XYZ file of N, CA and C in Angstrom:
462
model
N 251.895 -43.232 110.208
C 251.257 -45.228 110.602
C 251.601 -46.461 111.258
N 250.304 -46.737 110.954
C 250.688 -47.918 112.348
C 251.204 -48.874 112.178
N 251.572 -49.574 112.810
C 252.221 -50.215 112.341
C 252.143 -51.917 111.671
N 250.935 -51.953 111.878
C 249.924 -52.727 110.821
C 250.747 -52.320 109.355
N 250.654 -51.425 109.358
C 250.420 -50.117 107.891
C 252.049 -50.468 107.419
N 252.922 -50.766 108.266
C 254.836 -50.264 108.266
C 254.910 -51.668 107.680
N 254.278 -53.048 108.188
C 254.462 -53.908 108.105
C 254.202 -54.053 106.460
N 253.402 -53.918 106.524
C 252.598 -53.512 104.777
C 253.516 -53.394 104.528
N 253.863 -52.409 104.404
C 254.996 -51.334 102.981
C 256.685 -52.373 103.412
N 256.432 -52.929 104.603
C 258.119 -53.645 104.376
C 257.527 -54.353 104.135
N 256.933 -54.651 103.722
C 256.811 -56.530 103.055
C 257.154 -55.886 101.001
N 256.848 -54.973 101.321
C 256.846 -54.279 99.591
C 258.383 -54.480 98.934
N 259.736 -54.679 100.008
C 260.937 -54.499 99.252
C 261.190 -53.753 98.713
N 261.326 -51.744 100.434
C 261.957 -51.031 99.871
C 261.078 -50.011 99.396
N 259.658 -49.833 99.937
C 258.585 -49.540 99.661
C 258.394 -49.352 97.599
N 258.534 -50.815 97.384
C 258.139 -49.878 95.907
C 257.214 -50.812 95.118
N 256.159 -52.330 96.099
C 255.437 -52.863 95.707
C 254.574 -53.029 97.556
N 253.553 -54.102 97.421
C 252.938 -54.754 98.623
C 252.980 -56.117 98.893
N 254.207 -56.829 98.491
C 254.317 -57.872 98.908
C 252.507 -58.825 98.429
N 252.724 -60.053 99.120
C 251.921 -60.947 99.186
C 249.977 -60.158 99.809
N 250.489 -58.930 100.517
C 249.115 -58.010 101.079
C 248.897 -57.318 99.733
N 248.995 -57.291 98.769
C 249.116 -56.170 97.672
C 248.334 -56.953 96.153
N 249.024 -59.119 95.889
C 248.724 -59.051 95.421
C 246.886 -59.785 95.898
N 247.372 -59.854 97.160
C 245.485 -60.729 97.976
C 244.645 -59.160 97.488
N 245.416 -58.273 97.237
C 243.582 -56.447 97.488
C 244.336 -56.009 95.489
N 244.687 -56.779 94.649
C 244.279 -56.707 93.289
C 243.290 -56.481 93.322
N 242.090 -57.455 92.991
C 240.993 -57.695 93.036
C 240.125 -57.067 93.805
N 240.410 -56.745 95.227
C 239.339 -56.832 96.266
C 238.930 -55.268 96.262
N 240.027 -54.689 95.788
C 239.884 -53.218 96.024
C 238.762 -52.120 95.563
N 237.692 -51.498 95.558
C 237.028 -50.901 94.744
C 237.341 -49.653 93.964
N 236.890 -49.492 92.596
C 237.322 -48.689 92.113
C 237.306 -46.970 93.097
N 236.522 -46.957 94.140
C 236.018 -46.325 94.896
C 237.214 -45.775 95.753
N 237.563 -47.001 96.641
C 238.588 -46.953 97.222
C 239.882 -46.809 96.454
N 240.294 -47.015 95.571
C 241.574 -46.638 94.587
C 241.550 -45.471 94.147
N 239.908 -44.531 93.881
C 240.208 -42.940 93.874
C 240.535 -42.307 94.822
N 240.263 -42.820 96.577
C 240.434 -42.327 97.328
C 241.186 -42.068 98.123
N 242.149 -43.557 97.999
C 243.799 -43.318 98.276
C 244.360 -42.593 96.911
N 243.969 -42.120 96.470
C 245.101 -41.254 95.182
C 244.177 -39.847 95.573
N 243.373 -39.687 96.062
C 242.982 -38.305 96.456
C 244.193 -38.872 97.882
N 244.266 -39.440 99.001
C 245.079 -39.245 100.054
C 246.478 -38.540 99.821
N 246.939 -38.884 98.940
C 248.378 -39.339 98.164
C 248.046 -38.299 98.327
N 247.454 -37.692 96.543
C 247.868 -36.040 96.835
C 247.568 -34.842 97.866
N 246.251 -35.024 99.169
C 246.301 -34.163 99.653
C 247.634 -34.666 100.596
N 248.150 -35.753 100.996
C 249.613 -36.014 102.051
C 250.815 -35.389 101.428
N 250.649 -34.474 100.517
C 252.211 -33.960 99.478
C 251.472 -33.290 99.551
N 250.695 -32.142 99.207
C 249.539 -31.140 99.026
C 249.993 -30.320 101.063
N 250.187 -30.859 101.825
C 250.305 -31.329 103.738
C 251.757 -31.507 103.745
N 252.585 -31.199 102.657
C 253.897 -31.406 102.997
C 254.168 -32.889 103.366
N 253.308 -33.979 103.168
C 254.158 -35.132 103.730
C 253.889 -36.285 102.165
N 255.476 -35.560 101.579
C 255.499 -36.522 100.519
C 256.476 -38.140 100.533
N 256.724 -38.641 101.667
C 257.093 -39.407 102.072
C 256.432 -40.861 102.198
N 254.718 -39.975 102.814
C 253.308 -40.546 102.733
C 252.370 -40.555 101.183
N 252.909 -39.618 100.557
C 252.935 -39.396 98.644
C 253.440 -40.501 98.829
N 255.041 -41.209 98.223
C 255.758 -41.111 97.697
C 254.637 -42.577 98.055
N 254.829 -43.485 99.255
C 254.280 -44.671 100.045
C 252.720 -45.101 99.196
N 252.242 -44.006 99.126
C 250.567 -44.691 98.860
C 250.754 -44.974 97.506
N 251.004 -43.302 96.718
C 250.877 -44.617 95.012
C 252.112 -45.167 95.031
N 253.356 -45.660 95.878
C 254.022 -47.171 95.035
C 252.976 -47.916 95.631
N 251.768 -48.971 96.921
C 250.988 -49.331 96.505
C 249.790 -49.204 95.721
N 249.765 -48.337 95.554
C 248.699 -47.694 94.553
C 249.257 -49.165 92.557
N 251.073 -48.818 92.705
C 251.165 -49.041 90.998
C 251.687 -50.542 91.742
N 251.752 -50.648 92.839
C 251.369 -52.794 92.786
C 250.374 -52.773 93.375
N 248.688 -52.324 93.457
C 247.706 -53.238 92.781
C 247.369 -52.928 91.588
N 247.487 -51.753 90.910
C 246.968 -51.413 89.954
C 248.269 -51.622 89.317
N 249.007 -52.285 88.267
C 250.139 -51.914 87.966
C 251.030 -52.034 86.226
N 249.125 -51.835 86.281
C 248.716 -51.930 84.874
C 247.958 -49.865 84.052
N 247.575 -49.424 85.402
C 247.387 -48.277 85.251
C 248.926 -47.076 85.114
N 248.390 -46.147 84.361
C 249.435 -45.145 84.194
C 248.716 -43.959 86.114
N 247.183 -43.522 86.285
C 247.310 -42.513 87.435
C 248.546 -42.592 88.162
N 248.718 -43.889 89.577
C 249.178 -43.586 90.808
C 250.701 -43.729 90.122
N 251.548 -43.645 88.658
C 253.021 -43.393 88.241
C 252.548 -41.965 88.069
N 251.462 -41.130 87.391
C 251.112 -39.849 87.158
C 251.507 -38.826 89.076
N 250.144 -40.010 89.975
C 250.641 -39.248 91.246
C 251.457 -39.244 91.501
N 252.927 -40.479 91.689
C 254.284 -39.943 91.792
C 254.864 -38.885 90.717
N 254.989 -39.056 89.721
C 256.128 -37.921 89.688
C 255.526 -35.977 89.111
N 253.735 -36.334 90.415
C 253.453 -34.662 90.987
C 254.399 -35.176 92.421
N 254.601 -35.550 93.056
C 255.376 -35.349 93.999
C 256.023 -35.296 94.234
N 257.167 -35.486 92.709
C 258.242 -35.574 92.714
C 258.422 -34.024 92.593
N 257.623 -33.652 91.706
C 257.653 -32.161 90.986
C 257.373 -31.403 92.717
N 256.624 -31.575 92.910
C 255.744 -31.232 94.411
C 257.142 -30.943 95.400
N 257.831 -31.640 95.675
C 259.321 -31.343 96.370
C 260.292 -30.318 95.164
N 259.968 -30.480 94.480
C 261.102 -28.962 93.405
C 261.406 -30.343 92.707
N 261.669 -31.926 92.643
C 262.832 -32.100 91.240
C 262.183 -32.212 90.616
N 261.278 -31.074 89.457
C 261.048 -31.543 88.555
C 261.599 -31.691 87.425
N 263.221 -31.954 86.966
C 262.978 -32.764 86.365
C 263.385 -34.446 86.168
N 263.393 -34.767 87.135
C 262.465 -35.980 87.799
C 261.360 -36.284 87.953
N 260.853 -35.856 87.819
C 259.462 -35.719 87.723
C 259.046 -35.848 86.663
N 259.417 -35.273 84.890
C 259.061 -34.532 84.033
C 259.606 -35.152 83.330
N 261.124 -36.262 83.136
C 261.888 -37.942 82.749
C 261.097 -38.907 83.475
N 260.245 -38.676 84.838
C 258.659 -40.192 85.058
C 257.892 -39.621 84.166
N 257.537 -38.428 83.517
C 255.992 -38.971 82.769
C 256.590 -38.689 81.645
N 257.840 -38.787 80.866
C 258.019 -38.559 79.447
C 258.277 -40.755 79.593
N 258.684 -41.212 80.485
C 257.923 -42.560 80.475
C 256.865 -43.054 81.118
N 255.809 -42.549 80.979
C 254.256 -42.960 82.008
C 253.554 -42.738 80.407
N 254.249 -41.321 79.420
C 253.738 -41.130 78.385
C 254.568 -42.209 77.152
N 255.262 -42.923 77.123
C 256.021 -43.408 76.452
C 255.911 -45.326 76.322
N 255.219 -45.138 77.789
C 254.723 -46.719 78.374
C 253.161 -47.412 78.151
N 252.743 -45.496 77.533
C 251.136 -45.516 78.280
C 250.693 -44.568 77.145
N 250.793 -44.946 76.016
C 250.846 -43.772 74.874
C 249.416 -42.484 74.499
N 248.420 -44.122 75.384
C 246.937 -43.298 75.433
C 246.278 -42.567 76.635
N 247.010 -42.497 77.298
C 247.408 -41.725 78.512
C 247.281 -40.195 78.486
N 245.304 -39.972 78.799
C 246.201 -37.934 78.330
C 246.006 -37.462 78.912
N 245.947 -37.787 80.272
C 246.487 -37.172 81.382
C 248.066 -37.425 82.340
N 248.863 -38.997 81.163
C 249.937 -37.667 81.556
C 250.814 -37.306 80.457
N 250.273 -36.976 79.278
C 250.863 -36.203 77.637
C 249.558 -34.701 78.595
N 248.691 -34.903 79.443
C 248.197 -33.583 79.873
C 249.206 -33.174 81.309
N 249.987 -33.393 82.221
C 250.561 -33.322 83.310
C 252.047 -33.336 83.154
N 252.645 -34.481 82.182
C 253.736 -33.918 81.513
C 253.842 -32.119 80.627
N 252.968 -32.099 79.438
C 253.239 -30.375 79.290
C 252.568 -29.591 80.066
N 251.977 -29.808 81.762
C 252.290 -28.581 82.522
C 253.635 -28.112 82.646
N 253.600 -29.055 83.582
C 255.620 -29.332 83.980
C 256.131 -28.085 82.856
N 256.538 -28.930 81.591
C 256.880 -28.360 80.505
C 256.569 -27.157 80.619
N 255.642 -26.393 80.377
C 255.157 -25.614 80.514
C 255.854 -24.320 81.937
N 255.195 -24.634 83.535
C 255.864 -23.980 83.864
C 257.294 -23.940 84.333
N 258.128 -25.236 83.375
C 260.115 -24.920 83.659
C 260.198 -24.257 82.138
N 259.315 -24.148 81.971
C 259.470 -22.650 80.192
C 260.237 -23.953 79.032
N 259.791 -24.879 78.895
C 260.479 -25.781 78.165
C 258.986 -25.817 76.960
N 259.944 -26.230 76.031
C 259.364 -25.792 74.377
C 258.269 -28.088 74.665
N 257.679 -28.322 73.842
C 256.984 -29.787 73.861
C 255.395 -29.982 74.188
N 255.426 -28.682 74.757
C 254.032 -28.956 75.772
C 252.329 -28.935 74.669
N 252.995 -27.628 73.699
C 252.277 -27.561 72.705
C 251.370 -28.805 72.372
N 252.874 -29.107 71.239
C 252.330 -31.071 70.321
C 251.370 -32.157 71.161
N 252.029 -32.256 72.789
C 251.116 -33.100 74.026
C 249.826 -32.618 74.390
N 249.175 -31.039 73.780
C 247.613 -30.368 74.351
C 247.394 -31.062 73.720
N 248.249 -30.826 72.160
C 247.083 -30.726 70.434
C 246.717 -32.405 70.554
N 247.612 -32.895 71.280
C 247.500 -34.332 71.291
C 245.898 -34.887 71.971
N 245.844 -34.375 73.301
C 245.016 -34.226 73.790
C 243.572 -33.570 73.813
N 244.311 -32.273 72.846
C 242.358 -31.592 72.948
C 241.910 -32.706 71.618
N 242.718 -33.122 70.294
C 242.845 -34.054 69.135
C 240.969 -35.412 69.726
N 241.321 -35.425 70.268
C 240.931 -37.021 71.117
C 239.856 -36.442 72.275
N 240.853 -35.734 73.083
C 239.226 -34.637 74.061
C 239.234 -36.480 74.245
N 238.825 -37.682 75.063
C 238.739 -38.942 75.972
C 238.712 -38.770 76.817
N 239.459 -38.191 77.554
C 239.225 -37.328 79.009
C 239.279 -36.370 79.103
N 238.346 -36.361 79.260
C 237.863 -34.189 80.169
C 238.580 -33.402 81.572
N 238.960 -34.632 82.216
C 239.380 -33.989 82.919
C 241.150 -33.395 82.556
N 241.588 -34.087 81.558
C 243.478 -34.360 79.944
C 243.218 -32.729 80.090
N 241.798 -32.879 79.224
C 240.960 -31.278 78.765
C 241.577 -30.490 79.158
N 240.779 -30.746 81.026
C 240.917 -29.090 81.283
C 242.192 -28.349 81.934
N 243.267 -29.568 82.475
C 244.692 -29.307 82.314
C 245.199 -28.697 81.068
N 245.046 -29.000 80.016
C 245.036 -28.769 79.293
C 244.550 -27.413 78.930
N 243.452 -26.994 78.650
C 242.762 -25.720 78.582
C 243.632 -24.653 79.251
N 244.268 -24.806 80.613
C 244.054 -24.266 81.737
C 246.004 -23.770 81.527
N 246.690 -24.440 80.865
C 247.847 -24.451 80.495
C 248.817 -23.963 78.522
N 247.046 -23.641 77.832
C 247.304 -23.963 76.622
C 248.088 -22.652 75.898
N 247.292 -21.411 76.668
C 247.684 -20.474 76.037
C 249.684 -20.124 76.649
N 249.995 -20.082 77.541
C 251.044 -20.627 78.161
C 251.950 -21.366 77.399
N 251.839 -22.261 76.825
C 251.782 -23.462 76.466
C 252.746 -22.774 74.998
N 251.070 -21.562 74.072
C 251.149 -21.236 72.030
C 252.329 -19.820 72.737
N 252.869 -19.445 73.966
C 253.499 -17.993 74.065
C 254.977 -18.780 74.187
N 255.061 -20.300 74.750
C 256.955 -20.621 74.690
C 256.996 -20.895 73.303
N 256.282 -21.397 72.727
C 256.228 -22.528 71.215
C 256.240 -21.310 70.059
N 256.362 -20.100 70.612
C 256.186 -18.848 69.227
C 257.040 -17.926 69.575
N 257.635 -18.399 68.340
C 258.631 -17.464 67.688
C 258.819 -16.075 68.194
N 260.051 -15.172 69.354
C 259.545 -13.873 70.048
C 260.584 -12.777 68.124
């Protein structure tokens, strides 16, 4: 990270926001740029650069505090780091605050399935019932059979 970028992040108060720079970026960043930043966060995490990914998602949260997307991204970085419990709790909070976020429900359900916990099927059913977010529906379809197996008594 360049010293210029470090300065912007350091204004964030521990990496939790962008300070003055974030306030000026909120209205200026196009959806395309925000999408590219989000993709960069996921790629950084996939490459093991979890700290950089967390910084990216913290900055996106500061720019778009009303959006659940960067919160979902940050939770997925936690899961990728191996802290699935914290990621699940973070996603539960996102679902609570953004009850209309089908992607938050889909990702929470996915983590529940992969940690062999019950509860994913109800989340998946909600996503499929409304079906507004095609990306979330695709995520659900990948784990739906596993969720059904976990929830079916043996």
